[in-house]
């Protein structure tokens, strides 16, 4: 992607997003684990070092969420009270370059490679290049009138005549302007329309009156899908998920029933890993040459040369190497290297070394209600079933722990540790208890 054809990019994110029916600002609703706005900014930064995001509704919240990911962008607060609308949103921008690309923040599927095509009209010296969609039904969109390859008019649905409503060429809402034209004409916008807003689309009419060249660029409906409701949010996430998964499969990852797998943006999978149906890979998880079986959840952890599940939960900051994790095992901040934990365990705040076997039902009691403590288990330890480690506790190498033990002290190399209540046996007690006869 080149930054040579220099342009400034403005991302409009000031709208209220009322159709989302949510307390959360629309652009912070998540797709594949990241706010929608994150994706527009990420693509914009591939094309420009001058990216401005226009905010208004809950701008402090939006700004602080976005600053978690990007530090090299500019924020502008729209004067929404006096200048509402998409035209009002661009009034305060200060572009660095001769061209300005205006993006909507609610289009999380846009791709920098497609936005680059807006430059193909440079030889025509187009003053405005605007994105258009050829739809079967353009309901909800502004309609674009195109004659002999040039844009002649854009009319908003709410302002359109019955004839104009029949037009199927829609305004996708993304434009590239010559900066000079934009800055000269923005102050001339008015709000004489059905919504009493300042429309960016009115610049089209002004450009035509001034005899400028306006070019339509037909764009893909999938990439330019707008998200205005929770239904559209789910649709967009589905497309986004398919993109993520296809990329991994192309690189050699095997996915069983990929439509049932959920993988967040930022996850890495290397080698010939196998991801079975129903798996969720979250946060900054990294899977290397491993097999993740049905219905596991892995969050912000590393799994390398291991097999996990079915139905295991690997919680943040676990590092699982050369290890077998079976069903109903939960880990958190667990460093497991060459370990077998086949069934029903909680391994939290622990480090367990090579050759160690964790019996069924083993629990690290890592929390006393106030603080968290570490369990450290060495090499070749055999942990009998139903063992509790009351942390902090350290088990050295070559230790045998008897089934049902509660480990409350450190155990030295080579020792057996066993806590077991003495069994009581009373002949015939069953019949006495239930007052029945043998
Ligand atoms: C706009 C276009 C319409 C096009 C459609 C495509 C106008 C007048 N109409 O309509 O022709 O078919 O996009 O999706 O431009 N925003 C602000 N400040 C505001 C209002 C909106 O920053 O005061 C932002 C929104 O956050 C959003 C974008 O601008 O990211 C588009 O706003 P929206 O209200 O969705 O525009 P539409 O009515 O859909
Ligand atoms: Ca919209």
XYZ file of C-alpha atoms and ligand atoms in Angstrom:
478
model
C 0.000 0.000 0.000
C 1.485 3.365 -0.953
C 1.430 6.619 0.914
C 3.032 8.378 -2.054
C -0.264 9.554 -3.578
C -0.768 11.696 -0.533
C -4.171 12.423 0.873
C -5.689 13.399 4.191
C -8.376 11.095 5.549
C -11.381 12.218 7.593
C -13.493 9.619 9.397
C -17.003 10.753 10.341
C -17.918 9.324 13.741
C -20.033 12.075 15.307
C -23.488 10.707 14.511
C -25.762 9.567 17.343
C -26.433 6.130 15.858
C -29.994 6.072 17.248
C -30.950 3.049 15.149
C -28.546 0.897 17.221
C -30.886 1.370 20.245
C -27.920 1.377 22.595
C -26.298 3.402 25.386
C -22.948 2.598 23.817
C -21.932 4.903 20.936
C -22.469 3.087 17.623
C -18.817 3.172 16.584
C -17.743 1.390 19.800
C -19.906 -1.663 19.136
C -17.550 -4.547 18.528
C -16.817 -6.696 15.516
C -14.428 -9.621 16.041
C -13.422 -8.190 19.429
C -12.573 -4.625 18.379
C -14.698 -1.458 18.094
C -16.061 -0.822 14.592
C -14.189 2.473 14.369
C -10.881 0.624 14.922
C -11.143 -0.987 11.493
C -11.784 2.246 9.540
C -8.804 3.852 11.261
C -6.582 0.822 10.644
C -7.337 0.877 6.901
C -7.002 4.686 6.739
C -3.537 4.546 8.318
C -2.404 2.203 5.535
C -3.034 5.056 3.073
C -2.223 8.220 4.989
C -0.285 9.706 7.884
C -2.918 12.449 8.256
C -6.024 10.780 9.699
C -8.663 12.826 11.537
C -11.653 11.358 13.380
C -14.674 13.642 13.868
C -16.535 13.005 17.140
C -19.438 14.499 19.061
C -21.760 12.079 20.873
C -19.937 10.712 23.977
C -16.686 11.928 22.460
C -14.648 11.412 25.647
C -15.559 7.724 25.797
C -14.955 7.153 22.081
C -11.628 8.983 22.209
C -10.341 7.054 25.223
C -11.357 3.687 23.740
C -9.699 4.451 20.407
C -6.530 5.811 22.013
C -5.944 2.304 23.395
C -5.112 1.264 19.839
C -3.802 4.368 18.032
C -1.692 7.332 19.083
C -1.013 8.853 15.659
C -4.441 10.249 14.747
C -6.167 13.615 15.273
C -9.580 14.086 16.898
C -11.935 16.966 16.063
C -15.187 17.669 17.934
C -18.041 18.644 15.605
C -20.064 21.800 16.382
C -23.123 19.578 16.223
C -25.484 22.047 17.889
C -25.014 24.682 15.194
C -23.937 22.495 12.264
C -25.477 19.012 12.450
C -25.132 16.567 9.551
C -22.378 15.037 7.453
C -21.516 18.469 5.993
C -21.262 19.993 9.464
C -18.934 17.173 10.465
C -16.217 18.221 8.010
C -16.401 21.967 8.634
C -13.605 22.123 11.211
C -11.053 19.861 9.586
C -7.534 21.067 8.758
C -6.224 18.728 6.028
C -2.493 18.520 5.424
C -2.655 17.354 1.795
C -4.271 18.417 -1.493
C -6.833 15.637 -1.452
C -9.253 14.601 1.292
C -10.853 11.163 1.517
C -13.982 11.181 3.708
C -14.921 7.861 5.312
C -17.856 6.826 7.474
C -17.007 5.268 10.814
C -19.830 2.777 10.522
C -18.273 0.855 7.625
C -16.039 -1.686 9.331
C -15.490 -3.798 6.217
C -13.770 -1.201 4.030
C -10.393 -2.189 2.593
C -7.480 0.148 1.910
C -6.839 -1.661 -1.400
C -10.273 -0.623 -2.652
C -9.989 2.948 -1.306
C -6.778 3.342 -3.284
C -8.834 3.068 -6.485
C -10.242 6.549 -5.794
C -6.956 7.838 -7.187
C -7.566 6.351 -10.645
C -9.469 9.506 -11.666
C -6.500 11.764 -11.073
C -5.815 12.181 -14.789
C -9.421 13.431 -15.215
C -8.689 15.947 -12.495
C -11.958 15.061 -10.778
C -12.930 17.507 -8.057
C -15.101 14.902 -6.378
C -14.803 11.120 -6.724
C -17.801 9.544 -5.034
C -18.502 5.938 -4.176
C -21.685 4.480 -5.624
C -23.421 1.167 -5.205
C -25.546 -0.543 -7.817
C -28.360 -2.056 -5.751
C -31.610 -3.857 -6.417
C -33.269 -1.708 -3.811
C -31.589 1.495 -2.659
C -33.951 2.060 0.254
C -32.331 4.150 2.993
C -29.566 5.539 0.760
C -29.136 8.852 -1.008
C -29.761 8.362 -4.751
C -27.151 9.288 -7.344
C -28.013 10.469 -10.857
C -25.231 9.561 -13.320
C -25.178 10.823 -16.919
C -22.428 9.991 -19.451
C -20.085 8.735 -16.779
C -20.378 11.796 -14.569
C -22.359 12.450 -11.400
C -25.165 14.926 -12.012
C -27.054 14.935 -8.709
C -27.362 13.332 -5.271
C -30.679 13.421 -3.489
C -31.382 12.178 0.033
C -34.189 9.637 0.432
C -36.136 12.033 2.663
C -35.922 14.779 0.018
C -36.470 12.613 -3.072
C -39.436 12.712 -5.462
C -41.321 9.480 -6.293
C -39.413 9.296 -9.584
C -36.036 9.784 -7.877
C -36.863 7.076 -5.319
C -36.892 4.547 -8.176
C -33.174 5.124 -8.854
C -31.079 2.100 -7.836
C -27.673 3.809 -7.943
C -26.952 4.703 -4.332
C -24.467 6.971 -2.588
C -22.177 4.691 -0.569
C -21.173 7.736 1.502
C -17.417 7.843 0.819
C -15.880 10.682 -1.176
C -12.543 12.003 -2.265
C -12.406 15.790 -2.651
C -9.863 18.250 -3.883
C -9.028 19.997 -0.606
C -9.173 23.470 -2.123
C -12.715 22.934 -3.440
C -13.858 21.448 -0.122
C -12.543 24.267 2.071
C -13.861 26.964 -0.277
C -17.358 25.519 -0.471
C -18.067 24.148 3.011
C -18.962 27.613 4.375
C -21.609 27.911 1.612
C -23.590 24.840 2.758
C -27.093 25.433 4.129
C -29.624 23.265 5.949
C -32.669 23.825 3.719
C -33.763 20.189 3.653
C -36.108 17.702 5.307
C -33.672 16.908 8.145
C -32.517 20.527 8.742
C -28.944 19.246 8.504
C -25.843 20.350 6.616
C -25.380 17.662 3.946
C -21.930 16.833 2.563
C -23.819 15.645 -0.524
C -24.875 19.238 -1.347
C -21.275 19.852 -2.380
C -22.053 17.768 -5.455
C -24.552 20.322 -6.756
C -22.141 23.169 -6.026
C -19.356 21.419 -7.948
C -21.652 20.863 -10.931
C -22.697 24.532 -10.932
C -19.009 25.462 -10.929
C -18.411 23.206 -13.949
C -16.188 20.750 -12.078
C -15.597 17.075 -12.973
C -17.380 14.578 -10.704
C -16.657 10.888 -11.112
C -18.591 7.950 -9.684
C -16.620 4.932 -8.570
C -18.596 1.711 -8.305
C -17.656 -0.066 -5.105
C -18.355 -3.505 -3.647
C -21.477 -3.709 -1.526
C -19.708 -6.115 0.833
C -16.808 -3.786 1.635
C -19.000 -0.707 1.889
C -21.714 -2.230 4.040
C -22.915 0.330 6.576
C -23.825 -0.732 10.112
C -26.826 1.154 11.464
C -28.572 -1.529 13.534
C -27.715 -4.605 15.574
C -28.894 -6.810 12.709
C -26.385 -5.115 10.390
C -23.753 -5.401 13.119
C -24.207 -9.192 13.220
C -24.174 -9.379 9.394
C -20.945 -7.395 9.196
C -19.315 -9.523 11.891
C -20.184 -12.683 9.969
C -18.420 -11.339 6.859
C -15.475 -10.209 8.966
C -15.204 -13.619 10.636
C -15.202 -15.360 7.259
C -12.338 -13.139 6.124
C -10.272 -13.959 9.225
C -10.867 -17.707 8.962
C -10.255 -17.928 5.202
C -6.909 -16.216 5.663
C -5.833 -18.807 8.256
C -7.012 -21.724 6.126
C -5.080 -20.359 3.142
C -2.000 -20.396 5.375
C -2.451 -24.080 6.228
C -4.670 -24.123 9.316
C -7.320 -26.868 9.338
C -10.780 -25.774 10.512
C -13.610 -28.205 11.123
C -16.997 -26.578 10.397
C -15.446 -23.102 10.220
C -18.845 -21.396 10.398
C -19.051 -22.478 14.071
C -15.619 -21.069 15.002
C -15.144 -17.532 16.380
C -11.736 -15.878 16.080
C -11.045 -12.320 17.232
C -8.954 -9.823 15.327
C -5.371 -10.079 16.600
C -5.281 -13.864 17.100
C -2.333 -15.634 15.462
C -2.273 -19.259 14.310
C 0.892 -20.844 12.999
C 1.896 -24.165 11.515
C -0.532 -26.919 10.665
C -2.808 -26.340 13.615
C -6.272 -27.895 13.803
C -9.191 -25.891 15.131
C -12.337 -27.950 15.656
C -15.954 -26.805 15.645
C -17.304 -24.458 18.322
C -13.893 -23.085 19.348
C -13.482 -19.416 20.384
C -10.024 -17.874 20.110
C -9.983 -14.485 21.842
C -7.712 -11.513 22.526
C -4.076 -11.842 21.540
C -4.036 -15.623 21.545
C -1.280 -17.429 19.660
C -1.713 -21.040 18.559
C 1.374 -22.800 17.218
C 1.283 -26.354 15.789
C -1.521 -27.353 18.106
C -4.872 -29.102 18.081
C -7.743 -27.231 19.731
C -10.699 -29.577 20.082
C -14.450 -28.957 20.077
C -15.933 -26.125 22.170
C -12.756 -24.786 23.781
C -12.292 -21.124 24.695
C -8.731 -19.796 24.544
C -8.203 -16.179 25.613
C -4.974 -14.159 25.344
C -2.770 -17.226 25.802
C -0.058 -19.126 23.953
C -0.602 -22.776 23.013
C 2.367 -24.446 21.348
C 2.864 -28.095 20.272
C -0.073 -29.099 22.470
C -3.580 -30.497 22.315
C -6.423 -28.905 24.228
C -9.971 -30.039 24.955
C -12.656 -30.818 24.025
C -14.408 -28.320 26.315
C -11.420 -26.731 28.030
C -11.057 -23.079 28.979
C -7.658 -21.449 28.685
C -7.910 -18.061 30.401
C -5.550 -15.084 29.925
C -1.786 -15.290 30.317
C -1.526 -19.056 30.142
C 1.423 -20.539 28.274
C 0.907 -24.136 27.325
C 3.808 -25.909 25.645
C 4.173 -29.605 24.746
C 1.187 -30.332 26.915
C -1.987 -32.393 26.874
C -5.062 -30.650 28.284
C -8.228 -32.754 28.401
C -11.898 -32.020 28.940
C -13.176 -29.608 31.607
C -9.768 -28.225 32.483
C -9.558 -24.507 33.254
C -6.256 -22.646 33.355
C -5.414 -19.016 34.208
C -1.903 -17.534 34.318
C -0.650 -21.105 34.084
C 2.769 -21.961 32.660
C 2.585 -25.603 31.658
C 5.592 -27.187 29.994
C 5.409 -30.881 29.085
C 2.449 -31.596 31.349
C -0.575 -33.917 31.190
C -3.807 -32.620 32.708
C -6.410 -34.935 31.257
C -9.622 -34.123 33.092
C -11.557 -31.766 35.373
C -8.963 -29.432 36.879
C -8.459 -25.788 37.809
C -4.855 -24.710 37.305
C -4.512 -21.004 38.147
C -1.449 -18.870 38.997
C 0.883 -21.829 38.637
C 3.916 -23.156 36.879
C 4.191 -26.901 36.230
C 7.213 -28.572 34.664
C 8.045 -31.443 32.331
C 6.858 -34.980 32.882
C 4.316 -34.042 35.521
C 0.898 -35.696 35.522
C -2.039 -33.820 37.023
C -4.728 -36.236 38.220
C -8.421 -35.744 37.637
C -10.049 -33.189 39.934
C -6.849 -31.359 40.906
C -7.380 -27.786 42.082
C -4.953 -24.980 42.759
C -6.522 -23.014 45.632
C -4.936 -19.762 44.483
C -7.191 -17.226 46.197
C -7.796 -16.606 49.903
C -10.504 -14.019 49.293
C -7.983 -11.166 49.352
C -4.848 -12.122 47.443
C -3.762 -14.575 44.744
C -0.856 -16.980 45.355
C 1.405 -19.198 43.226
C 1.628 -22.971 43.020
C 4.963 -24.218 41.706
C 5.277 -27.864 40.695
C 8.558 -29.334 39.406
C 9.410 -32.133 37.003
C 8.070 -35.716 37.018
C 5.556 -35.110 39.779
C 2.653 -37.525 39.955
C -0.370 -35.718 41.371
C -3.077 -38.162 42.467
C -6.714 -37.437 41.666
C -8.685 -34.936 43.746
C -5.666 -33.082 45.108
C -5.888 -29.502 46.365
C -2.810 -27.276 46.392
C -3.337 -24.495 48.941
C -1.100 -21.770 47.521
C 1.513 -20.510 48.019
C 3.118 -23.904 47.805
C 6.139 -25.410 46.037
C 6.497 -29.046 45.007
C 10.007 -30.077 43.987
C 10.885 -32.666 41.296
C 10.106 -36.407 41.561
C 7.289 -36.140 44.085
C 4.324 -38.488 44.514
C 1.104 -37.008 45.888
C -1.534 -39.457 47.050
C -5.088 -39.165 45.738
C -7.383 -36.939 47.800
C -4.547 -34.958 49.423
C -4.799 -31.366 50.575
C -1.304 -29.932 50.117
C -0.680 -27.123 52.592
C 3.129 -27.232 52.800
C 6.124 -27.446 50.465
C 7.182 -30.933 49.403
C 10.859 -31.852 48.872
C 12.461 -33.809 46.006
C 11.633 -37.508 46.036
C 9.027 -37.365 48.846
C 5.557 -38.887 49.098
C 2.900 -36.466 50.364
C -0.389 -37.911 51.535
C -3.279 -36.631 53.631
C -6.054 -39.109 54.079
C -8.659 -39.450 56.826
C -8.773 -42.910 58.427
C -11.661 -44.936 56.987
C -14.432 -46.186 59.308
C -16.210 -49.482 58.508
C -19.364 -50.576 60.387
C -20.887 -53.899 59.445
C -24.646 -53.838 58.546
C -25.044 -50.084 59.234
C -27.099 -49.564 56.029
C -29.999 -51.654 57.374
C -29.925 -49.918 60.753
C -29.955 -46.489 59.091
C -32.867 -47.233 56.739
C -34.659 -49.408 59.327
C -34.871 -52.232 56.791
C -34.058 -55.955 57.001
C -31.197 -57.742 55.285
C -25.365 9.393 4.276
C -25.527 10.153 2.949
C -26.342 9.299 1.967
C -25.658 7.948 1.791
C -25.426 7.270 3.136
C -24.576 6.043 2.946
C -25.596 12.518 3.577
C -26.442 13.716 3.704
N -26.215 11.399 3.186
O -26.666 9.229 4.827
O -26.451 9.967 0.739
O -26.452 7.138 0.966
O -24.708 8.153 4.031
O -24.415 5.361 4.162
O -24.414 12.601 3.786
N -22.065 11.854 11.019
C -21.351 12.814 11.687
N -21.985 13.950 12.081
C -23.308 14.173 11.842
C -24.028 13.188 11.148
C -23.388 12.045 10.743
O -20.147 12.653 11.929
O -23.792 15.217 12.250
C -21.393 10.627 10.607
C -22.024 9.378 11.203
O -21.404 9.060 12.448
C -21.737 8.327 10.140
C -21.671 9.143 8.841
O -21.496 10.485 9.222
O -20.485 7.698 10.341
C -22.937 8.990 8.004
O -24.040 9.452 8.778
P -25.486 8.825 8.679
O -26.387 9.558 9.560
O -25.400 7.346 8.830
O -25.835 9.215 7.151
P -27.001 8.661 6.324
O -28.272 9.314 6.712
O -26.949 7.182 6.331
Ca -25.353 5.474 7.526
